Amino acid sequence: MFAKNKILSSIQMSFLAAATISGSALAEEQQDGSVKEIEKIQVTGSRIARYELSQPSPTITLTGEQIEQAGIPDLAQVLSELPAIGATGTLRANTGSNENAGSSTIDLRRLGTDRTLVLVNGKRHVAGQQGSAVVDLSTIPTSMIKRVEVITGGASAIYGSDAVSGVVNIITRDDFEGLELKVGYSDSLHGIGNKNKTFSLVGGASTADGKGNATVYITKDSVAEVMERDMRHYSESGTVNNPADTGEDDGIPDRLWAPNILSEWISQTSVLDYSRTNYTFDNAGNGQLMPTRDLSNSSAFGSFPDGCELCFSTSRYENFLPERDKVTVGSFFNYEINDNVKFYSDVKYVRSDIIQQAQPAYRFGDGDTVNLLENPFVSQETLDFFTAKAAQDDSINLERIGIHKFFDEIGNREARNKRETFRLVSGIKGDFTLSETLFDYDVYYSYGRTENDRVQANDLIIGNWVAALDAVINPETGQADCRANVPSMQGEGYSNPATVDVNSCVAYNPFGYDQASDEAKAWVSANVTRQDTIKQRYFGGSVSFDSAEWFELPGGAMGMALGYEKRWESSGSITDELTKSGALNEVATPDTYGEYDVSEWFFEVNLPILSDVFLAHELSIDGAFRRADYSHAGEVDAWKAGFMWSPVEGYSLRGTYSEAVRAPNVTEAFSPRSPDFARVWDPCDVTRLANNPNRAANCAALGIPADHVGQDNASKRVIIGGNPNLTPEESTSFTLGFVTTAFEDFSFSIDYYDIEIEDAIQSITPQTVVNNCVDGPELDPIYCSQITRDPNNKSVTFVESGYQNTAKRVLSGVEADFNYNLDLGDFSLPGSAKINLFVNHVIEYDTYEFQNNPDKPDRQDGEIGDPTWQATFRATYNLDDLSVTWSSRFIDRSAIIDLKETYNADGEKEGDTPEDTAYPYAPSMVYHDLSARYLATEDLSVELGVRNIFDKLIPDYVGGAGTSSSIYDPWGRRAFVNLTYNF
């Protein structure tokens, strides 16, 4: 029924093979008269069973053994080391997000996690992040993974929306016999404390007649918490303004790297602000002046070379890695009802408990004041100091002295997440014959649900804090009390500012550390609780067959597949009433909910045009088409075409061209417009006016003085939200490659890829809004209307933003894959070796925040997270029961600065230059790992390994915790051990 291509007989290498053995065994008659059994192959990227490498899309495969050899329980972190993937939403990268803490996601080509479709055994998986389609890879136990197949480039025509940048298909072990126990442990060799523990127990049995199999498993893994301050490369260094700088292009760095970047304007012991001078307290509440900064980082932060004990630093309180304990239980069941019908099911439950630390609540620049004349907690020493100052400065009002406080004494705003995922997939598959044609079919149903119960502890009730801060002596008791509780001290027009339990105010002593009573701390603080719920269900079916009964092309029978799928998605979040009321320092997030459904039908064809003729050992064309009807986005089409051409056996050209789509997710389309906080750098700040030729005039038109200093280090209130009028994104992908398998032990492939996304959905950030207000030829009335500034100091106080179809992304590059099998016996040496080298070169990666402005690309290639060159090398030596692997990976030097290469109207280059900062680039890095696996007995295997064997550390200015810098290894040398025992 299918003509065999002889090129397949020489394929031996795993990266080029990349295939799942399935389907019916077919016979081919050999020249010597014998019959050779060959098998159809189901390859990720196609629903038509075919032979290895008989499809045009390049595929990357990572085996379960390779995942174990990484010694990392975070699958996304393992995958991020593949050059085709790069920096992604790993467990470490998601640190800092309370909502996504503990989750682990993948971002193919760095085009966005929402544009990468994750499948498990070829089926969709319920999302793990509220409002999106992003799958949490931590819900897939690594001990059950057989391999991971990655197809990069648009695959929407095959698998549907979200496959804009590609597909990650995780294939599991679903047909196990026996009992297997695996335990693993890894830890830093330098006392960092990043301990990882894994445990799995897998059991399986087949029925007596061999028709069925049941596999059950339980896994448990734990990731230990690591604080930023415990990292070896941790420092509180940062950039400061260089006093020697004379301007742009003077050869002098604009900013220097300096130690101890701290803030003297805020402290856990409180800071009293008078005439831009800072008066603080020791832990016991004794007054003293803050030290003077050496150089300035910003208005709020500066450098203190000799340290500052009472100054504020956020990084002392934050995680580098959260604590996560995860348990997974699940089962696979397969049973052949008859020769043509096989029932299958996949059921699992995952629970993850995550604890993530974030800085405590704070009040800075919020207008809080203290009455020094009446507050009973003010020491006589402090009162005398300010009285003397007030005598010299009429602007000092002793009844209204500004106060800033960092609430370390209440506790960290610790985020505690309980994330539970349930997923069921069941169906029947098999084959049947009509006339003389064999049809393979698959009919399935799936239900998935993710719930995330989130608690953010120790937030501040603003009204209660203001009331508790306003303390007086109660004349009836002679004790400190809230003014709200003492009518005789309230005066005319007084209004109690308390918002929760308003009649139970407890006076708060803010001076010093932990001087307030437990009752006062409890009255001004509360926990924020939210519950996220994500649901997915779908049913569908597909059938594949060939045309042999009716006709054959010169190269063989045409293969076809077609199918239908109906899917429902919903996502929502419920917030506690106190938070929704706006009483807390946390934003007043409303409840959210959105849902949509989509009906899709699709077909795929494989046309074997020629075979075994002159200049066409193989020539085949592939095609696929999918039409989807979204309830919230209408009808969209996706299609794909590809070819394979082998002019002579062993040498092939392959290529694809596709158009893919991504419909708006729940957050993008349905999230209510709600308040939040964001860091916004004021473009009218005196240090940024020169960054754009239009800014100075436009900022002046807003009434902002030329020497304006923005309060940039404080978060600003913003409003963000969804847009029901969004349309689907559209992308085009093109690949062209060469493959050779002409040599018995060597194979090589090289592929060019080009992806362009138009009408890309993006959240217009608050920073973009404030920049666009003043960066045009004149003030932009739309963007300027979305900004509120303080009428007195002209600093930004509020920004409104949201989602729009405005962006474009353009990415192109080349990747090459070399594989070599070496029989050392040919050199009179024992054993054998396998060698692989994979190289990725990004030619261009530009983002256009506004695609209608094509002259303003924002360059990404060469910046941190998107290195121009990446490579991995792997060499494995096998001798009897011993296997030793040496692996290396290379990351090119990458810019920390913005490499924008556009020019303004005056011909001046926009973006950053290396002169802008002392350390504009992250250095190139090469990491080396060594592992060895030994089969100690027939049932016991032991694996030992050392990651980053030469202890290569990233500099402190690289960081290592954010999404972009998570591509690097921040830990240094660490070791792992894996034990596997089969009963």
Coordinates of N, CA, C and O in Angstrom, one line a residue, residues 853-944:
N853 N 4.0 50.7 12.0 CA 5.2 51.6 12.0 C 6.4 50.7 11.7 O 7.3 50.4 12.6
P854 N 6.6 50.2 10.5 CA 7.6 49.2 10.2 C 9.0 49.7 10.3 O 10.0 48.9 10.2
D855 N 9.2 51.0 10.4 CA 10.5 51.6 10.5 C 11.0 51.6 11.9 O 12.1 52.1 12.2
K856 N 10.3 51.1 12.8 CA 10.6 51.1 14.3 C 10.7 49.7 14.8 O 10.0 49.3 15.8
P857 N 11.6 48.8 14.3 CA 11.7 47.5 14.9 C 12.5 47.5 16.2 O 13.4 48.4 16.3
D858 N 12.2 46.7 17.1 CA 12.9 46.5 18.3 C 13.7 45.2 18.2 O 13.1 44.1 18.3
R859 N 15.0 45.3 18.1 CA 15.8 44.1 17.9 C 15.9 43.3 19.2 O 16.1 43.8 20.3
Q860 N 15.7 42.0 19.0 CA 15.8 41.0 20.1 C 17.0 40.1 19.9 O 17.6 39.7 20.9
D861 N 17.4 39.8 18.7 CA 18.5 38.9 18.5 C 19.8 39.5 19.1 O 20.1 40.7 18.8
G862 N 20.6 38.7 19.8 CA 21.8 39.2 20.4 C 21.6 39.8 21.8 O 22.6 40.1 22.5
E863 N 20.3 40.0 22.2 CA 20.1 40.5 23.6 C 19.9 39.3 24.5 O 19.7 38.1 24.1
I864 N 20.0 39.5 25.8 CA 20.0 38.5 26.8 C 18.7 37.7 26.7 O 17.6 38.3 26.5
G865 N 18.8 36.4 26.6 CA 17.6 35.5 26.4 C 17.5 35.1 25.0 O 16.8 34.1 24.7
D866 N 18.1 35.9 24.0 CA 18.0 35.6 22.6 C 19.4 35.7 22.0 O 19.7 36.5 21.1
P867 N 20.3 34.8 22.4 CA 21.7 34.9 21.9 C 21.7 34.6 20.4 O 20.9 33.8 19.9
T868 N 22.7 35.2 19.8 CA 22.9 35.0 18.3 C 23.3 33.6 18.0 O 22.8 33.0 17.0
W869 N 24.1 33.0 18.9 CA 24.6 31.6 18.7 C 24.3 30.8 19.9 O 24.5 31.3 21.1
Q870 N 23.8 29.6 19.7 CA 23.7 28.6 20.8 C 24.1 27.3 20.3 O 23.8 27.0 19.1
A871 N 24.7 26.4 21.1 CA 25.1 25.1 20.6 C 25.1 24.1 21.8 O 25.3 24.5 23.0
T872 N 24.8 22.9 21.5 CA 24.9 21.8 22.5 C 25.8 20.7 21.9 O 25.6 20.4 20.7
F873 N 26.6 20.1 22.7 CA 27.4 19.0 22.3 C 27.2 17.8 23.3 O 27.1 18.1 24.5
R874 N 27.1 16.6 22.7 CA 26.9 15.5 23.6 C 27.7 14.3 23.1 O 27.6 14.0 21.9
A875 N 28.4 13.7 23.9 CA 29.2 12.5 23.5 C 29.0 11.4 24.6 O 29.2 11.6 25.8
T876 N 28.6 10.2 24.1 CA 28.3 9.1 25.0 C 29.1 7.9 24.7 O 29.2 7.5 23.5
Y877 N 29.8 7.4 25.7 CA 30.6 6.2 25.5 C 29.9 5.0 26.2 O 29.5 5.1 27.4
N878 N 29.8 3.9 25.5 CA 29.1 2.7 26.0 C 30.1 1.6 26.0 O 30.8 1.3 25.0
L879 N 30.2 0.9 27.2 CA 31.0 -0.3 27.3 C 30.3 -1.3 28.2 O 30.1 -1.0 29.4
D880 N 29.7 -2.3 27.6 CA 29.0 -3.3 28.4 C 27.9 -2.6 29.2 O 27.0 -2.0 28.6
D881 N 28.0 -2.7 30.5 CA 26.9 -2.2 31.4 C 27.2 -0.7 31.8 O 26.5 -0.2 32.7
L882 N 28.2 -0.1 31.3 CA 28.6 1.2 31.6 C 28.3 2.2 30.5 O 28.7 1.9 29.3
S883 N 27.8 3.3 30.8 CA 27.5 4.4 29.9 C 28.0 5.7 30.5 O 27.5 6.1 31.6
V884 N 28.9 6.4 29.8 CA 29.4 7.7 30.3 C 29.1 8.8 29.3 O 29.3 8.6 28.1
T885 N 28.5 9.9 29.7 CA 28.1 11.0 28.8 C 28.8 12.3 29.3 O 28.7 12.7 30.5
W886 N 29.4 13.0 28.3 CA 29.9 14.3 28.5 C 29.0 15.2 27.6 O 28.9 15.0 26.4
S887 N 28.5 16.3 28.2 CA 27.6 17.2 27.5 C 28.1 18.6 27.7 O 28.5 18.9 28.9
S888 N 28.0 19.5 26.7 CA 28.4 20.9 26.9 C 27.3 21.7 26.2 O 26.6 21.3 25.2
R889 N 27.2 23.0 26.6 CA 26.3 23.9 25.9 C 27.0 25.3 25.9 O 27.7 25.7 26.9
F890 N 26.8 26.0 24.8 CA 27.4 27.3 24.6 C 26.3 28.3 24.4 O 25.4 28.1 23.7
I891 N 26.5 29.5 25.1 CA 25.6 30.6 24.9 C 26.4 31.8 24.6 O 27.4 32.2 25.3
D892 N 26.1 32.4 23.5 CA 26.9 33.5 22.9 C 26.8 34.7 23.9 O 25.8 34.9 24.6
R893 N 27.8 35.6 23.8 CA 27.7 36.9 24.5 C 26.4 37.6 24.1 O 26.0 37.7 22.9
S894 N 25.7 38.2 25.1 CA 24.4 38.8 24.8 C 24.3 40.1 25.5 O 24.9 40.3 26.6
A895 N 23.6 41.0 24.9 CA 23.5 42.4 25.3 C 22.5 42.5 26.4 O 21.4 42.0 26.3
I896 N 22.8 43.1 27.5 CA 21.9 43.5 28.6 C 21.2 44.8 28.2 O 20.1 45.1 28.6
I897 N 21.9 45.6 27.4 CA 21.3 46.9 26.9 C 20.3 46.6 25.8 O 20.3 45.5 25.2
D898 N 19.5 47.6 25.4 CA 18.6 47.5 24.3 C 19.3 47.8 23.0 O 19.9 48.9 22.8
L899 N 19.4 46.8 22.1 CA 20.1 46.9 20.9 C 19.3 47.5 19.7 O 19.6 47.2 18.6
K900 N 18.4 48.3 20.0 CA 17.5 48.9 19.0 C 18.4 49.7 18.0 O 19.3 50.4 18.4
E901 N 18.2 49.4 16.7 CA 19.1 49.9 15.7 C 18.4 50.9 14.8 O 18.8 51.2 13.7
T902 N 17.3 51.5 15.3 CA 16.6 52.6 14.5 C 17.2 53.9 14.8 O 17.9 54.1 15.8
Y903 N 16.8 54.9 13.9 CA 17.4 56.2 14.1 C 16.3 57.2 14.2 O 15.2 57.1 13.6
N904 N 16.5 58.3 14.9 CA 15.5 59.3 15.0 C 15.6 60.3 13.9 O 16.4 60.2 13.0
A905 N 14.7 61.4 13.9 CA 14.6 62.3 12.8 C 15.9 63.1 12.6 O 16.2 63.6 11.5
D906 N 16.8 63.2 13.7 CA 18.0 63.9 13.6 C 19.2 63.0 13.2 O 20.3 63.4 13.2
G907 N 18.8 61.7 12.8 CA 19.9 60.8 12.4 C 20.6 60.1 13.6 O 21.7 59.5 13.4
E908 N 20.1 60.3 14.8 CA 20.8 59.7 15.9 C 20.2 58.4 16.2 O 19.0 58.2 16.2
K909 N 21.1 57.5 16.6 CA 20.7 56.1 16.9 C 19.9 56.0 18.2 O 20.3 56.6 19.2
E910 N 18.7 55.3 18.1 CA 17.9 55.2 19.2 C 18.3 54.0 20.0 O 19.2 53.2 19.6
G911 N 17.7 53.7 21.2 CA 18.1 52.6 22.0 C 19.4 52.9 22.8 O 19.8 54.0 22.9
D912 N 20.0 51.8 23.3 CA 21.1 52.0 24.1 C 22.4 51.8 23.3 O 22.4 51.2 22.3
T913 N 23.5 52.2 23.9 CA 24.8 52.0 23.4 C 25.7 51.4 24.5 O 25.3 51.6 25.7
P914 N 26.8 50.7 24.2 CA 27.6 50.1 25.3 C 28.1 51.2 26.2 O 28.5 50.9 27.4
E915 N 28.1 52.4 25.8 CA 28.5 53.5 26.7 C 27.5 53.8 27.8 O 27.9 54.4 28.8
D916 N 26.3 53.3 27.6 CA 25.3 53.7 28.6 C 25.5 53.1 30.0 O 24.9 53.6 31.0
T917 N 26.2 52.0 30.0 CA 26.4 51.3 31.3 C 27.7 50.6 31.4 O 28.3 50.3 30.4
A918 N 28.2 50.4 32.6 CA 29.5 49.8 32.8 C 29.6 48.4 32.3 O 30.6 47.9 31.8
Y919 N 28.5 47.6 32.4 CA 28.4 46.2 31.9 C 27.3 46.0 30.9 O 26.2 45.6 31.3
P920 N 27.5 46.4 29.7 CA 26.4 46.3 28.7 C 26.1 44.9 28.2 O 25.1 44.6 27.6
Y921 N 27.1 43.9 28.4 CA 26.9 42.6 27.9 C 27.1 41.5 29.0 O 27.9 41.7 29.9
A922 N 26.3 40.5 28.8 CA 26.5 39.2 29.6 C 27.6 38.4 28.8 O 27.5 38.3 27.6
P923 N 28.6 37.9 29.4 CA 29.6 37.2 28.7 C 29.1 35.9 28.1 O 28.1 35.4 28.5
S924 N 29.9 35.4 27.1 CA 29.5 34.1 26.5 C 29.9 33.1 27.6 O 30.8 33.3 28.4
M925 N 29.1 32.0 27.7 CA 29.2 31.0 28.7 C 29.2 29.6 28.1 O 28.5 29.3 27.1
V926 N 30.1 28.8 28.6 CA 30.2 27.4 28.2 C 30.0 26.5 29.5 O 30.8 26.7 30.4
Y927 N 29.1 25.6 29.5 CA 28.8 24.8 30.6 C 29.1 23.3 30.2 O 28.9 22.9 29.1
H928 N 29.7 22.6 31.2 CA 30.0 21.2 30.9 C 29.4 20.3 32.0 O 29.5 20.6 33.2
D929 N 28.9 19.2 31.6 CA 28.3 18.2 32.5 C 28.9 16.8 32.3 O 29.2 16.5 31.1
L930 N 28.9 16.1 33.3 CA 29.4 14.7 33.2 C 28.5 13.8 34.0 O 28.2 14.1 35.2
S931 N 28.1 12.7 33.4 CA 27.3 11.7 34.1 C 27.7 10.3 33.7 O 28.3 10.1 32.6
A932 N 27.4 9.3 34.5 CA 27.8 7.9 34.2 C 26.6 7.1 34.8 O 26.1 7.3 35.9
R933 N 26.2 6.1 33.9 CA 25.2 5.2 34.3 C 25.7 3.7 34.3 O 26.4 3.4 33.3
Y934 N 25.5 3.0 35.4 CA 26.0 1.7 35.5 C 24.9 0.7 35.9 O 24.2 0.9 36.8
L935 N 24.8 -0.4 35.1 CA 23.9 -1.4 35.5 C 24.5 -2.4 36.5 O 25.3 -3.3 36.1
A936 N 24.3 -2.1 37.8 CA 25.0 -2.8 38.8 C 24.6 -4.3 38.9 O 25.4 -5.2 39.1
T937 N 23.3 -4.5 38.7 CA 22.8 -5.9 38.6 C 21.8 -5.9 37.5 O 21.5 -4.9 36.9
E938 N 21.2 -7.0 37.3 CA 20.2 -7.1 36.3 C 19.0 -6.2 36.5 O 18.3 -5.7 35.6
D939 N 18.8 -5.9 37.8 CA 17.6 -5.1 38.2 C 17.9 -3.7 38.7 O 17.0 -2.8 38.8
L940 N 19.2 -3.4 39.0 CA 19.5 -2.1 39.6 C 20.5 -1.3 38.7 O 21.5 -1.9 38.3
S941 N 20.1 -0.1 38.4 CA 21.0 0.8 37.7 C 21.3 2.0 38.6 O 20.4 2.5 39.3
V942 N 22.5 2.5 38.5 CA 22.9 3.7 39.3 C 23.5 4.7 38.3 O 24.3 4.4 37.4
E943 N 23.0 5.9 38.5 CA 23.6 7.0 37.7 C 24.1 8.2 38.6 O 23.4 8.6 39.5
L944 N 25.3 8.6 38.3 CA 25.9 9.7 39.1 C 26.3 10.8 38.1 O 26.7 10.5 36.9

